[in-house]
PDB file of C-alpha atoms in Angstrom:
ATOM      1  CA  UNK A   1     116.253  50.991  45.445  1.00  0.00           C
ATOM      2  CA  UNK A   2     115.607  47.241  44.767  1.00  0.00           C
ATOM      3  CA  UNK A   3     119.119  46.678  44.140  1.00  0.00           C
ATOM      4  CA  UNK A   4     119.520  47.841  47.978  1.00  0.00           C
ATOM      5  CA  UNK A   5     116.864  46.215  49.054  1.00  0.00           C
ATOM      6  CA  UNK A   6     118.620  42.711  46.979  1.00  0.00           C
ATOM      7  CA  UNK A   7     121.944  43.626  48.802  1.00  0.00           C
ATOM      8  CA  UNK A   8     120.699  44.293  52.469  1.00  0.00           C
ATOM      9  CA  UNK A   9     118.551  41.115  51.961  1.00  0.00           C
ATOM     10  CA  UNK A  10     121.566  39.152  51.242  1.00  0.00           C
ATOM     11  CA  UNK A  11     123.391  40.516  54.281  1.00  0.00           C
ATOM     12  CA  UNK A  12     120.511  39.694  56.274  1.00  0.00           C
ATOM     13  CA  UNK A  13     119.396  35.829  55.116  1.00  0.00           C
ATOM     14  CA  UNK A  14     123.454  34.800  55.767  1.00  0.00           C
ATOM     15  CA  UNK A  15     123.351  36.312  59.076  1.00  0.00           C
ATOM     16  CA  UNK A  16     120.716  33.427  59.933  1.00  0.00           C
ATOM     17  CA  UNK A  17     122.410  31.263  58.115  1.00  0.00           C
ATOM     18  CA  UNK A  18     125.344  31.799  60.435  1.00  0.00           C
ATOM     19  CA  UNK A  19     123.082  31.450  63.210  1.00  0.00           C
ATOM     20  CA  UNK A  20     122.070  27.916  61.750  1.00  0.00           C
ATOM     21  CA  UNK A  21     125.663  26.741  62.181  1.00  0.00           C
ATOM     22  CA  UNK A  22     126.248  28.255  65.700  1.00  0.00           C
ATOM     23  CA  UNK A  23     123.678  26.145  67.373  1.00  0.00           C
ATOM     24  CA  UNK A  24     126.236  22.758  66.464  1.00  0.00           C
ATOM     25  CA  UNK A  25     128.299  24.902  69.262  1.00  0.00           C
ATOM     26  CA  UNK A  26     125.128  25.796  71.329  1.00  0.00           C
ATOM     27  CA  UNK A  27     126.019  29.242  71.336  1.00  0.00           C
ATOM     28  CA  UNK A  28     122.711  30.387  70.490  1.00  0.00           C
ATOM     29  CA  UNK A  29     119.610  29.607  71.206  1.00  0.00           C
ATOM     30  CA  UNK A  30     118.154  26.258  68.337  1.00  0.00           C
ATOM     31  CA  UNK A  31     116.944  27.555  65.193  1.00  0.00           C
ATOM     32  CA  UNK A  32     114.988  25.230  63.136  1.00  0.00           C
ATOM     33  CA  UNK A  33     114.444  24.390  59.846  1.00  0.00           C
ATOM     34  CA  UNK A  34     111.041  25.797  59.131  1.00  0.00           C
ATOM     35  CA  UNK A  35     112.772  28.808  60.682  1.00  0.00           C
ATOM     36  CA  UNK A  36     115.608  28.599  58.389  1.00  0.00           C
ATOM     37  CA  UNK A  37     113.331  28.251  55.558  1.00  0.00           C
ATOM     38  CA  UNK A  38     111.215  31.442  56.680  1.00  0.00           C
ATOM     39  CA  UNK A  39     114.029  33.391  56.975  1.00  0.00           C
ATOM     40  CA  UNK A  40     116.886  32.263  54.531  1.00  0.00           C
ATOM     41  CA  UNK A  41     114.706  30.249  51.984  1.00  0.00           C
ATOM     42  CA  UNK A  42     111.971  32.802  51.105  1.00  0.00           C
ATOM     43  CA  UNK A  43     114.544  36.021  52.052  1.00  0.00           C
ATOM     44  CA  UNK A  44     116.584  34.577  49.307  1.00  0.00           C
ATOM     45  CA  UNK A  45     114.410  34.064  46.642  1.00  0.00           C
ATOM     46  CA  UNK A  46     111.975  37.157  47.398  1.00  0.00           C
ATOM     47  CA  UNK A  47     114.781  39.875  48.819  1.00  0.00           C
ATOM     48  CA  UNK A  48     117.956  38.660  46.656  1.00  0.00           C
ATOM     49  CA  UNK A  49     116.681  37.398  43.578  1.00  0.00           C
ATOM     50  CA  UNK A  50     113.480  39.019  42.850  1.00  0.00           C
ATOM     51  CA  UNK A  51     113.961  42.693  43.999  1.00  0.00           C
ATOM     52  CA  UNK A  52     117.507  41.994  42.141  1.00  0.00           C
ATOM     53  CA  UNK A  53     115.977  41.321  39.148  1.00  0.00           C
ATOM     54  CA  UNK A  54     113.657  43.840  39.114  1.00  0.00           C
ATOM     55  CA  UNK A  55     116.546  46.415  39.934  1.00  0.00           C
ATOM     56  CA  UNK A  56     118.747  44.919  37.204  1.00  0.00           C
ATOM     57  CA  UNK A  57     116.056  45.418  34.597  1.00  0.00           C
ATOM     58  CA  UNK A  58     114.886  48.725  35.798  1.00  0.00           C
ATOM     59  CA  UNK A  59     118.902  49.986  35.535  1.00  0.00           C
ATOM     60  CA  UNK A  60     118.906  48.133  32.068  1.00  0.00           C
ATOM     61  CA  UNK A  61     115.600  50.698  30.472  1.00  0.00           C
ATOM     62  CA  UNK A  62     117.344  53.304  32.632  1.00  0.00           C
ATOM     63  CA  UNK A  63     120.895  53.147  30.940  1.00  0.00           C
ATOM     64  CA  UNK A  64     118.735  52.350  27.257  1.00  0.00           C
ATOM     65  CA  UNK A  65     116.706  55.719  27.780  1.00  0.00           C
ATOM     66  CA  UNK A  66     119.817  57.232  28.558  1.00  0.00           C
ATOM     67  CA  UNK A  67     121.527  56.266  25.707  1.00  0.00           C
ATOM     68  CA  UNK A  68     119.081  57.528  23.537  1.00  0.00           C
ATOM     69  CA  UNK A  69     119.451  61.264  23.825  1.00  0.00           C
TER      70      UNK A  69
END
């Protein structure tokens, strides 16, 4: 589930960060940077990285426990 979550997360934080660069072309509406860091600065480094971590370590005791019996 949190590796999902760290996937979908990534998906959605470069989807503003595509919207960033499409205002030089004023094809969308501004978005600033306090927006920017709302959305791709804390999306990042609470959606990709933590809830990836978290996943990754919970799949790590996972596949140990497994290997056990």
């Amino acid at each position: 589930m949190f590796l999902g979550i760290s996937s979908l997360s990534a998906i959605v934080t470069m989807v503003a960060a595509s919207g960033y660069a499409l205002r030089t072309f004023d094809l969308i509406p501004s978005l600033s940077i306090p927006a920017m860091v709302a959305v791709h600065g804390w999306g990042n480094a609470m959606g990709f990285v933590l809830c990836g971590l978290i996943g990754w370590g919970l799949s790590q005791k996972s596949a140990a426990l497994a290997a056990d019996f």
